[in-house]
Amino acid sequence: MKKIMLFIFVPLLFFSCQKSNSTLFPNLLPQINQIIEDNYTKSPIIVLKKNISTMPYYAIAYQYQNYAILFHLGYLENSSGSQSPELISYTVLNILGGKAASTSTQNGKWNATYDNKIYAGKYYTTTDVGATMKFTTSNDCSKIGIYDKINTSAYYAVVDIDGNKNLANKLPTAQELINQNMLPATCLTNNGGTLNPTDRIYRQHAPDSIITVDELFGKTRRVLLADNLSPGTHSITFKTLPYSNTMGNSQFLIAGIWYNDSTQRIGHYPNAQFEPNQDGVSMEVASDINFAFSFTPSGFSANTWVGHASSQYLNNLTLYVNNNPVNFLNIDEFLKCNQAKLLINSTCKANNTPVSEYTQEINWVPEVGLQIHYDYTWTHAGFVSAGYIPQLSVNNDMNEGEINGITYTLDGDQGASYSDFSTSAIVRNTTSHWKITSSSPSFTKKISLQDRNGGSMNKIYFVYYLNDSVQANDQIHCDVNYTFEKY
């Protein structure tokens, strides 16, 4: 791949003043600190790269209200072969507040281990029975979790929230663990122990392994401990117990806590982290958020889908951050910015014959969505039985569509299509009240909504061709906006 120089411009504030007395500009320093804080924490876009299952995973997320809208970009660094870059999934994330273990109040001996893949860059361990670590959340918290590290020889810990050892309602009680032969009955107070039957216990090895979102933003495991708490400021304390997963040497590992916090923004990353929003829009395996043409080149008898991944060959690719071209990132590297753009140029082939060239420019717009521009040129004549540019796949739970004010049901999963001449179309989830609007102001042909067969997904198509011939040098120029929003 062609090497791209990295330019990062950081605005610096230089000032000088000769202070003659203590009353000169008394509020200047707080204002300067606020400017620095705003520049650092309120950047509404993140560009980042991780290795997930040995594959480089690029992602760009932008701010929308209290959410992050995350896009997975596939094949960005493939300079040859038939995998051209495209957006291949998207999802809505909640933005979480967090406190690192280094900010906690600790009793007992805790040792820090530095690890840049872990939340806050390090985790703490203790081998002391009765060691405690206490945190305090923000003032609108109603659920709390832990960032820890998978450990097969971990101590158990009793979890206390606001002085109540029964509020961690996502954890098993001591009695439940006794019933499962995971704690001895002698641990209870009425048998000479220290635990009440209703005390909530954290078994460090018990929760599931790391999920994709947590792998993307940090290798720390994120486990929910309590939800449906009364909104407010909460304290949470972990106290290690003389019981563990094994009979050998045991320890307790913790990197910090997380909690819901409506004041958090994308720019607070990496202190802020993310979780999937269960009610938000998503498309885990999107098929071609760009174009697709069922094309038979002149001189050939068989058609092929031009625009699917196997037909695209990358020529040039440039990632822009704040209007400056940047090198592709290293693993675990991220950039926070106000603007991100991907510029793609590729050749499309049909039956191993080059048939078209295209340029695709994708802009991420905070609080709005995507703005995409296409320039598509046929370099080979032929016949298009069906052609769409652009198109958008959505999950099957986007169960209603709209064109020109007419509503269509999209939950029949029978392959039905609904079309009309328009410049925009809407898909929405009537339960969660998320919707996506696809619009192209200069579009003059039909838009089609498809209720995909089998319940796999639904789609919005901008229909450019239907049983049409094309000539070499025929062109398409198209602008489309995708707006993701609550309604």
PDB file of C-alpha atoms in Angstrom, residues 172-428:
ATOM      1  CA  PRO A 172     -25.419 -14.646  43.243  1.00  0.00           C
ATOM      2  CA  THR A 173     -26.061 -14.645  46.964  1.00  0.00           C
ATOM      3  CA  ALA A 174     -23.919 -16.550  49.433  1.00  0.00           C
ATOM      4  CA  GLN A 175     -26.786 -19.005  49.934  1.00  0.00           C
ATOM      5  CA  GLU A 176     -27.090 -19.613  46.188  1.00  0.00           C
ATOM      6  CA  LEU A 177     -23.359 -20.376  45.970  1.00  0.00           C
ATOM      7  CA  ILE A 178     -23.667 -22.751  48.921  1.00  0.00           C
ATOM      8  CA  ASN A 179     -26.523 -24.521  47.179  1.00  0.00           C
ATOM      9  CA  GLN A 180     -24.250 -24.919  44.121  1.00  0.00           C
ATOM     10  CA  ASN A 181     -21.395 -26.295  46.297  1.00  0.00           C
ATOM     11  CA  MET A 182     -19.274 -23.246  45.463  1.00  0.00           C
ATOM     12  CA  LEU A 183     -19.107 -22.000  49.065  1.00  0.00           C
ATOM     13  CA  PRO A 184     -19.006 -24.013  52.296  1.00  0.00           C
ATOM     14  CA  ALA A 185     -22.018 -23.714  54.588  1.00  0.00           C
ATOM     15  CA  THR A 186     -19.605 -22.725  57.369  1.00  0.00           C
ATOM     16  CA  CYS A 187     -19.183 -19.303  55.721  1.00  0.00           C
ATOM     17  CA  LEU A 188     -22.586 -18.163  57.102  1.00  0.00           C
ATOM     18  CA  THR A 189     -22.814 -16.272  60.382  1.00  0.00           C
ATOM     19  CA  ASN A 190     -25.178 -18.809  61.935  1.00  0.00           C
ATOM     20  CA  ASN A 191     -22.500 -21.449  61.292  1.00  0.00           C
ATOM     21  CA  GLY A 192     -19.651 -19.371  62.709  1.00  0.00           C
ATOM     22  CA  GLY A 193     -18.741 -17.586  59.478  1.00  0.00           C
ATOM     23  CA  THR A 194     -18.908 -13.944  58.357  1.00  0.00           C
ATOM     24  CA  LEU A 195     -21.537 -13.904  55.583  1.00  0.00           C
ATOM     25  CA  ASN A 196     -25.285 -13.503  55.623  1.00  0.00           C
ATOM     26  CA  PRO A 197     -27.258 -15.745  53.250  1.00  0.00           C
ATOM     27  CA  THR A 198     -28.334 -12.703  51.163  1.00  0.00           C
ATOM     28  CA  ASP A 199     -24.846 -11.165  50.783  1.00  0.00           C
ATOM     29  CA  ARG A 200     -23.929 -10.748  47.112  1.00  0.00           C
ATOM     30  CA  ILE A 201     -20.692 -12.449  46.061  1.00  0.00           C
ATOM     31  CA  TYR A 202     -18.483 -11.796  43.065  1.00  0.00           C
ATOM     32  CA  ARG A 203     -16.812 -14.919  41.674  1.00  0.00           C
ATOM     33  CA  GLN A 204     -14.174 -13.513  39.370  1.00  0.00           C
ATOM     34  CA  HIS A 205     -14.070 -16.433  36.936  1.00  0.00           C
ATOM     35  CA  ALA A 206     -17.847 -16.751  36.611  1.00  0.00           C
ATOM     36  CA  PRO A 207     -18.946 -14.165  33.970  1.00  0.00           C
ATOM     37  CA  ASP A 208     -18.684 -14.665  30.244  1.00  0.00           C
ATOM     38  CA  SER A 209     -15.566 -13.768  28.289  1.00  0.00           C
ATOM     39  CA  ILE A 210     -14.921 -10.391  26.691  1.00  0.00           C
ATOM     40  CA  ILE A 211     -17.378  -9.297  23.995  1.00  0.00           C
ATOM     41  CA  THR A 212     -16.476  -7.520  20.758  1.00  0.00           C
ATOM     42  CA  VAL A 213     -17.190  -3.960  21.904  1.00  0.00           C
ATOM     43  CA  ASP A 214     -14.958  -4.404  24.945  1.00  0.00           C
ATOM     44  CA  GLU A 215     -12.223  -5.927  22.805  1.00  0.00           C
ATOM     45  CA  LEU A 216     -12.428  -2.940  20.518  1.00  0.00           C
ATOM     46  CA  PHE A 217     -12.104  -0.237  23.144  1.00  0.00           C
ATOM     47  CA  GLY A 218      -9.917  -2.128  25.616  1.00  0.00           C
ATOM     48  CA  LYS A 219      -9.044  -5.688  26.533  1.00  0.00           C
ATOM     49  CA  THR A 220     -10.611  -5.404  29.970  1.00  0.00           C
ATOM     50  CA  ARG A 221     -13.614  -7.542  30.816  1.00  0.00           C
ATOM     51  CA  ARG A 222     -16.728  -5.512  31.693  1.00  0.00           C
ATOM     52  CA  VAL A 223     -19.185  -7.203  34.051  1.00  0.00           C
ATOM     53  CA  LEU A 224     -22.508  -5.808  35.316  1.00  0.00           C
ATOM     54  CA  LEU A 225     -22.898  -6.055  39.102  1.00  0.00           C
ATOM     55  CA  ALA A 226     -26.081  -4.093  39.839  1.00  0.00           C
ATOM     56  CA  ASP A 227     -28.858  -2.330  37.953  1.00  0.00           C
ATOM     57  CA  ASN A 228     -32.168  -0.599  38.695  1.00  0.00           C
ATOM     58  CA  LEU A 229     -30.573   1.291  41.558  1.00  0.00           C
ATOM     59  CA  SER A 230     -32.160   4.545  42.665  1.00  0.00           C
ATOM     60  CA  PRO A 231     -30.500   7.219  40.466  1.00  0.00           C
ATOM     61  CA  GLY A 232     -27.880   9.083  42.436  1.00  0.00           C
ATOM     62  CA  THR A 233     -24.359   8.865  43.796  1.00  0.00           C
ATOM     63  CA  HIS A 234     -23.432   5.394  45.007  1.00  0.00           C
ATOM     64  CA  SER A 235     -20.479   3.878  46.805  1.00  0.00           C
ATOM     65  CA  ILE A 236     -19.317   0.349  46.060  1.00  0.00           C
ATOM     66  CA  THR A 237     -16.831  -1.662  48.094  1.00  0.00           C
ATOM     67  CA  PHE A 238     -15.168  -4.980  47.263  1.00  0.00           C
ATOM     68  CA  LYS A 239     -13.888  -7.078  50.194  1.00  0.00           C
ATOM     69  CA  THR A 240     -11.954 -10.257  49.530  1.00  0.00           C
ATOM     70  CA  LEU A 241     -13.078 -13.460  51.244  1.00  0.00           C
ATOM     71  CA  PRO A 242     -11.062 -16.512  52.328  1.00  0.00           C
ATOM     72  CA  TYR A 243     -12.643 -18.575  49.536  1.00  0.00           C
ATOM     73  CA  SER A 244     -11.495 -18.969  45.952  1.00  0.00           C
ATOM     74  CA  ASN A 245     -11.890 -20.889  42.707  1.00  0.00           C
ATOM     75  CA  THR A 246      -8.951 -23.163  43.551  1.00  0.00           C
ATOM     76  CA  MET A 247      -7.195 -24.489  46.625  1.00  0.00           C
ATOM     77  CA  GLY A 248      -3.865 -22.914  45.645  1.00  0.00           C
ATOM     78  CA  ASN A 249      -2.578 -19.359  45.918  1.00  0.00           C
ATOM     79  CA  SER A 250      -5.388 -16.912  45.192  1.00  0.00           C
ATOM     80  CA  GLN A 251      -5.676 -13.235  44.348  1.00  0.00           C
ATOM     81  CA  PHE A 252      -8.278 -10.649  43.352  1.00  0.00           C
ATOM     82  CA  LEU A 253      -7.773  -8.526  40.200  1.00  0.00           C
ATOM     83  CA  ILE A 254      -9.508  -5.240  39.443  1.00  0.00           C
ATOM     84  CA  ALA A 255      -8.853  -2.350  37.030  1.00  0.00           C
ATOM     85  CA  GLY A 256     -11.790  -0.129  37.993  1.00  0.00           C
ATOM     86  CA  ILE A 257     -15.549   0.249  37.882  1.00  0.00           C
ATOM     87  CA  TRP A 258     -18.023   1.489  35.271  1.00  0.00           C
ATOM     88  CA  TYR A 259     -21.491   2.967  35.562  1.00  0.00           C
ATOM     89  CA  ASN A 260     -24.089   4.823  33.532  1.00  0.00           C
ATOM     90  CA  ASP A 261     -23.413   8.572  33.432  1.00  0.00           C
ATOM     91  CA  SER A 262     -25.399  10.958  31.234  1.00  0.00           C
ATOM     92  CA  THR A 263     -22.603  13.554  31.307  1.00  0.00           C
ATOM     93  CA  GLN A 264     -20.107  11.303  29.507  1.00  0.00           C
ATOM     94  CA  ARG A 265     -19.130  12.024  25.908  1.00  0.00           C
ATOM     95  CA  ILE A 266     -17.051  10.213  23.298  1.00  0.00           C
ATOM     96  CA  GLY A 267     -14.188  12.591  23.980  1.00  0.00           C
ATOM     97  CA  HIS A 268     -13.876  11.303  27.537  1.00  0.00           C
ATOM     98  CA  TYR A 269     -12.505   8.026  26.129  1.00  0.00           C
ATOM     99  CA  PRO A 270     -10.487   6.127  27.338  1.00  0.00           C
ATOM    100  CA  ASN A 271     -11.784   6.933  30.825  1.00  0.00           C
ATOM    101  CA  ALA A 272     -15.269   6.601  29.367  1.00  0.00           C
ATOM    102  CA  GLN A 273     -16.053   3.245  27.808  1.00  0.00           C
ATOM    103  CA  PHE A 274     -18.989   1.804  25.875  1.00  0.00           C
ATOM    104  CA  GLU A 275     -21.654  -0.909  25.892  1.00  0.00           C
ATOM    105  CA  PRO A 276     -24.142  -1.929  23.192  1.00  0.00           C
ATOM    106  CA  ASN A 277     -27.480  -0.162  23.471  1.00  0.00           C
ATOM    107  CA  GLN A 278     -30.011  -2.971  23.418  1.00  0.00           C
ATOM    108  CA  ASP A 279     -32.706  -0.775  21.880  1.00  0.00           C
ATOM    109  CA  GLY A 280     -30.542   1.047  19.334  1.00  0.00           C
ATOM    110  CA  VAL A 281     -30.197   0.560  15.602  1.00  0.00           C
ATOM    111  CA  SER A 282     -27.583  -1.944  14.493  1.00  0.00           C
ATOM    112  CA  MET A 283     -26.461  -4.031  11.573  1.00  0.00           C
ATOM    113  CA  GLU A 284     -23.872  -6.588  12.516  1.00  0.00           C
ATOM    114  CA  VAL A 285     -23.216  -7.953   9.024  1.00  0.00           C
ATOM    115  CA  ALA A 286     -24.259  -5.303   6.545  1.00  0.00           C
ATOM    116  CA  SER A 287     -24.137  -6.265   2.883  1.00  0.00           C
ATOM    117  CA  ASP A 288     -22.689  -3.452   0.830  1.00  0.00           C
ATOM    118  CA  ILE A 289     -23.390  -0.052   2.336  1.00  0.00           C
ATOM    119  CA  ASN A 290     -22.458   1.297  -1.078  1.00  0.00           C
ATOM    120  CA  PHE A 291     -23.795  -0.126  -4.375  1.00  0.00           C
ATOM    121  CA  ALA A 292     -24.602  -3.311  -6.278  1.00  0.00           C
ATOM    122  CA  PHE A 293     -25.286  -3.903  -9.994  1.00  0.00           C
ATOM    123  CA  SER A 294     -26.381  -7.192 -11.554  1.00  0.00           C
ATOM    124  CA  PHE A 295     -24.280  -6.679 -14.679  1.00  0.00           C
ATOM    125  CA  THR A 296     -23.625  -8.628 -17.872  1.00  0.00           C
ATOM    126  CA  PRO A 297     -20.683  -7.149 -19.814  1.00  0.00           C
ATOM    127  CA  SER A 298     -21.032  -6.902 -23.597  1.00  0.00           C
ATOM    128  CA  GLY A 299     -19.577 -10.058 -25.141  1.00  0.00           C
ATOM    129  CA  PHE A 300     -20.455 -12.216 -22.101  1.00  0.00           C
ATOM    130  CA  SER A 301     -23.527 -14.313 -21.439  1.00  0.00           C
ATOM    131  CA  ALA A 302     -23.391 -14.533 -17.643  1.00  0.00           C
ATOM    132  CA  ASN A 303     -24.214 -11.758 -15.215  1.00  0.00           C
ATOM    133  CA  THR A 304     -22.426 -11.074 -11.913  1.00  0.00           C
ATOM    134  CA  TRP A 305     -23.012  -8.747  -8.991  1.00  0.00           C
ATOM    135  CA  VAL A 306     -20.675  -5.776  -9.348  1.00  0.00           C
ATOM    136  CA  GLY A 307     -20.269  -4.046  -6.010  1.00  0.00           C
ATOM    137  CA  HIS A 308     -20.101  -7.114  -3.797  1.00  0.00           C
ATOM    138  CA  ALA A 309     -16.796  -7.520  -1.993  1.00  0.00           C
ATOM    139  CA  SER A 310     -15.490 -10.164  -4.395  1.00  0.00           C
ATOM    140  CA  SER A 311     -15.738  -7.772  -7.354  1.00  0.00           C
ATOM    141  CA  GLN A 312     -13.933  -4.714  -5.980  1.00  0.00           C
ATOM    142  CA  TYR A 313     -10.208  -4.037  -6.294  1.00  0.00           C
ATOM    143  CA  LEU A 314      -8.717  -1.189  -4.308  1.00  0.00           C
ATOM    144  CA  ASN A 315      -6.622   1.425  -6.112  1.00  0.00           C
ATOM    145  CA  ASN A 316      -6.215   4.193  -3.536  1.00  0.00           C
ATOM    146  CA  LEU A 317      -7.426   4.842  -0.037  1.00  0.00           C
ATOM    147  CA  THR A 318      -6.934   7.899   2.179  1.00  0.00           C
ATOM    148  CA  LEU A 319      -8.164   8.463   5.716  1.00  0.00           C
ATOM    149  CA  TYR A 320      -8.580  12.109   6.721  1.00  0.00           C
ATOM    150  CA  VAL A 321      -8.764  13.344  10.299  1.00  0.00           C
ATOM    151  CA  ASN A 322      -9.612  17.036  10.776  1.00  0.00           C
ATOM    152  CA  ASN A 323      -9.083  17.440   7.007  1.00  0.00           C
ATOM    153  CA  ASN A 324      -5.515  16.108   7.171  1.00  0.00           C
ATOM    154  CA  PRO A 325      -4.454  12.769   5.628  1.00  0.00           C
ATOM    155  CA  VAL A 326      -3.156  10.323   8.224  1.00  0.00           C
ATOM    156  CA  ASN A 327      -1.243   7.075   8.218  1.00  0.00           C
ATOM    157  CA  PHE A 328      -3.236   4.030   9.128  1.00  0.00           C
ATOM    158  CA  LEU A 329      -3.071   3.452  12.827  1.00  0.00           C
ATOM    159  CA  ASN A 330      -1.064   0.952  14.788  1.00  0.00           C
ATOM    160  CA  ILE A 331      -2.842  -1.690  16.838  1.00  0.00           C
ATOM    161  CA  ASP A 332      -4.422  -0.159  19.983  1.00  0.00           C
ATOM    162  CA  GLU A 333      -3.917   3.366  18.633  1.00  0.00           C
ATOM    163  CA  PHE A 334      -6.750   5.892  18.489  1.00  0.00           C
ATOM    164  CA  LEU A 335      -7.359   9.498  17.481  1.00  0.00           C
ATOM    165  CA  LYS A 336      -9.975  11.906  18.784  1.00  0.00           C
ATOM    166  CA  CYS A 337     -11.120  14.536  16.329  1.00  0.00           C
ATOM    167  CA  ASN A 338     -13.913  16.785  15.062  1.00  0.00           C
ATOM    168  CA  GLN A 339     -13.985  15.458  11.494  1.00  0.00           C
ATOM    169  CA  ALA A 340     -13.275  12.103   9.826  1.00  0.00           C
ATOM    170  CA  LYS A 341     -13.448  11.197   6.167  1.00  0.00           C
ATOM    171  CA  LEU A 342     -12.580   8.130   4.115  1.00  0.00           C
ATOM    172  CA  LEU A 343     -11.787   8.533   0.404  1.00  0.00           C
ATOM    173  CA  ILE A 344     -11.823   5.299  -1.623  1.00  0.00           C
ATOM    174  CA  ASN A 345     -10.987   4.658  -5.276  1.00  0.00           C
ATOM    175  CA  SER A 346     -11.503   1.167  -6.664  1.00  0.00           C
ATOM    176  CA  THR A 347     -11.930  -0.805  -9.853  1.00  0.00           C
ATOM    177  CA  CYS A 348     -14.841  -3.195 -10.226  1.00  0.00           C
ATOM    178  CA  LYS A 349     -14.608  -6.394 -12.249  1.00  0.00           C
ATOM    179  CA  ALA A 350     -17.218  -8.687 -13.786  1.00  0.00           C
ATOM    180  CA  ASN A 351     -16.119 -12.095 -15.067  1.00  0.00           C
ATOM    181  CA  ASN A 352     -12.544 -10.956 -14.310  1.00  0.00           C
ATOM    182  CA  THR A 353     -12.964  -8.028 -16.713  1.00  0.00           C
ATOM    183  CA  PRO A 354     -12.630  -4.425 -15.444  1.00  0.00           C
ATOM    184  CA  VAL A 355     -16.010  -2.794 -16.046  1.00  0.00           C
ATOM    185  CA  SER A 356     -16.088   0.334 -13.880  1.00  0.00           C
ATOM    186  CA  GLU A 357     -14.176   2.783 -11.698  1.00  0.00           C
ATOM    187  CA  TYR A 358     -15.604   4.493  -8.673  1.00  0.00           C
ATOM    188  CA  THR A 359     -14.710   7.010  -5.996  1.00  0.00           C
ATOM    189  CA  GLN A 360     -16.541   6.965  -2.691  1.00  0.00           C
ATOM    190  CA  GLU A 361     -16.186   9.685  -0.060  1.00  0.00           C
ATOM    191  CA  ILE A 362     -17.629   8.954   3.398  1.00  0.00           C
ATOM    192  CA  ASN A 363     -17.931  11.764   5.960  1.00  0.00           C
ATOM    193  CA  TRP A 364     -18.893  11.232   9.604  1.00  0.00           C
ATOM    194  CA  VAL A 365     -20.994  14.129  10.917  1.00  0.00           C
ATOM    195  CA  PRO A 366     -21.499  14.290  14.702  1.00  0.00           C
ATOM    196  CA  GLU A 367     -25.125  14.449  15.869  1.00  0.00           C
ATOM    197  CA  VAL A 368     -26.272  13.691  12.309  1.00  0.00           C
ATOM    198  CA  GLY A 369     -24.881  10.583  10.615  1.00  0.00           C
ATOM    199  CA  LEU A 370     -23.086   9.841   7.366  1.00  0.00           C
ATOM    200  CA  GLN A 371     -22.712  11.958   4.256  1.00  0.00           C
ATOM    201  CA  ILE A 372     -21.541   9.920   1.258  1.00  0.00           C
ATOM    202  CA  HIS A 373     -20.626  11.010  -2.261  1.00  0.00           C
ATOM    203  CA  TYR A 374     -20.234   8.580  -5.180  1.00  0.00           C
ATOM    204  CA  ASP A 375     -18.669   9.093  -8.612  1.00  0.00           C
ATOM    205  CA  TYR A 376     -19.191   5.942 -10.667  1.00  0.00           C
ATOM    206  CA  THR A 377     -17.966   5.506 -14.274  1.00  0.00           C
ATOM    207  CA  TRP A 378     -18.676   2.519 -16.500  1.00  0.00           C
ATOM    208  CA  THR A 379     -15.586   1.555 -18.488  1.00  0.00           C
ATOM    209  CA  HIS A 380     -17.281  -1.335 -20.272  1.00  0.00           C
ATOM    210  CA  ALA A 381     -20.678  -1.457 -21.987  1.00  0.00           C
ATOM    211  CA  GLY A 382     -23.227  -4.010 -20.909  1.00  0.00           C
ATOM    212  CA  PHE A 383     -26.660  -4.726 -19.464  1.00  0.00           C
ATOM    213  CA  VAL A 384     -27.829  -4.066 -15.881  1.00  0.00           C
ATOM    214  CA  SER A 385     -30.834  -6.136 -14.853  1.00  0.00           C
ATOM    215  CA  ALA A 386     -30.955  -4.372 -11.452  1.00  0.00           C
ATOM    216  CA  GLY A 387     -28.730  -1.684  -9.984  1.00  0.00           C
ATOM    217  CA  TYR A 388     -28.683   0.183  -6.702  1.00  0.00           C
ATOM    218  CA  ILE A 389     -26.461   3.066  -5.607  1.00  0.00           C
ATOM    219  CA  PRO A 390     -26.395   3.508  -2.727  1.00  0.00           C
ATOM    220  CA  GLN A 391     -28.099   0.990  -0.459  1.00  0.00           C
ATOM    221  CA  LEU A 392     -28.331   0.444   3.272  1.00  0.00           C
ATOM    222  CA  SER A 393     -28.881  -2.772   5.205  1.00  0.00           C
ATOM    223  CA  VAL A 394     -30.623  -2.697   8.580  1.00  0.00           C
ATOM    224  CA  ASN A 395     -31.379  -5.364  11.148  1.00  0.00           C
ATOM    225  CA  ASN A 396     -34.737  -7.066  10.984  1.00  0.00           C
ATOM    226  CA  ASP A 397     -35.993  -5.235  14.081  1.00  0.00           C
ATOM    227  CA  MET A 398     -36.308  -2.083  11.975  1.00  0.00           C
ATOM    228  CA  ASN A 399     -39.844  -3.250  11.335  1.00  0.00           C
ATOM    229  CA  GLU A 400     -41.473  -0.284   9.620  1.00  0.00           C
ATOM    230  CA  GLY A 401     -40.663   1.824   6.593  1.00  0.00           C
ATOM    231  CA  GLU A 402     -41.946   5.007   5.019  1.00  0.00           C
ATOM    232  CA  ILE A 403     -41.785   6.593   1.566  1.00  0.00           C
ATOM    233  CA  ASN A 404     -43.654   9.799   0.692  1.00  0.00           C
ATOM    234  CA  GLY A 405     -45.633   9.619   3.925  1.00  0.00           C
ATOM    235  CA  ILE A 406     -46.932   6.113   3.240  1.00  0.00           C
ATOM    236  CA  THR A 407     -46.084   3.538   5.931  1.00  0.00           C
ATOM    237  CA  TYR A 408     -45.074  -0.045   5.103  1.00  0.00           C
ATOM    238  CA  THR A 409     -44.745  -3.021   7.455  1.00  0.00           C
ATOM    239  CA  LEU A 410     -41.328  -4.696   7.234  1.00  0.00           C
ATOM    240  CA  ASP A 411     -41.749  -7.591   9.653  1.00  0.00           C
ATOM    241  CA  GLY A 412     -43.320 -10.171   7.325  1.00  0.00           C
ATOM    242  CA  ASP A 413     -39.925 -11.559   6.213  1.00  0.00           C
ATOM    243  CA  GLN A 414     -41.442 -12.695   2.913  1.00  0.00           C
ATOM    244  CA  GLY A 415     -39.216 -10.772   0.511  1.00  0.00           C
ATOM    245  CA  ALA A 416     -41.784  -8.040  -0.198  1.00  0.00           C
ATOM    246  CA  SER A 417     -40.606  -4.767  -1.787  1.00  0.00           C
ATOM    247  CA  TYR A 418     -42.231  -1.339  -1.782  1.00  0.00           C
ATOM    248  CA  SER A 419     -41.141   1.378  -4.232  1.00  0.00           C
ATOM    249  CA  ASP A 420     -41.994   4.952  -5.162  1.00  0.00           C
ATOM    250  CA  PHE A 421     -40.420   7.992  -6.759  1.00  0.00           C
ATOM    251  CA  SER A 422     -38.896   9.997  -3.913  1.00  0.00           C
ATOM    252  CA  THR A 423     -35.706  11.584  -2.617  1.00  0.00           C
ATOM    253  CA  SER A 424     -35.836   9.870   0.778  1.00  0.00           C
ATOM    254  CA  ALA A 425     -37.031   6.850   2.735  1.00  0.00           C
ATOM    255  CA  ILE A 426     -37.218   5.918   6.402  1.00  0.00           C
ATOM    256  CA  VAL A 427     -36.847   2.691   8.359  1.00  0.00           C
ATOM    257  CA  ARG A 428     -37.623   2.584  12.065  1.00  0.00           C
TER     258      ARG A 428
END
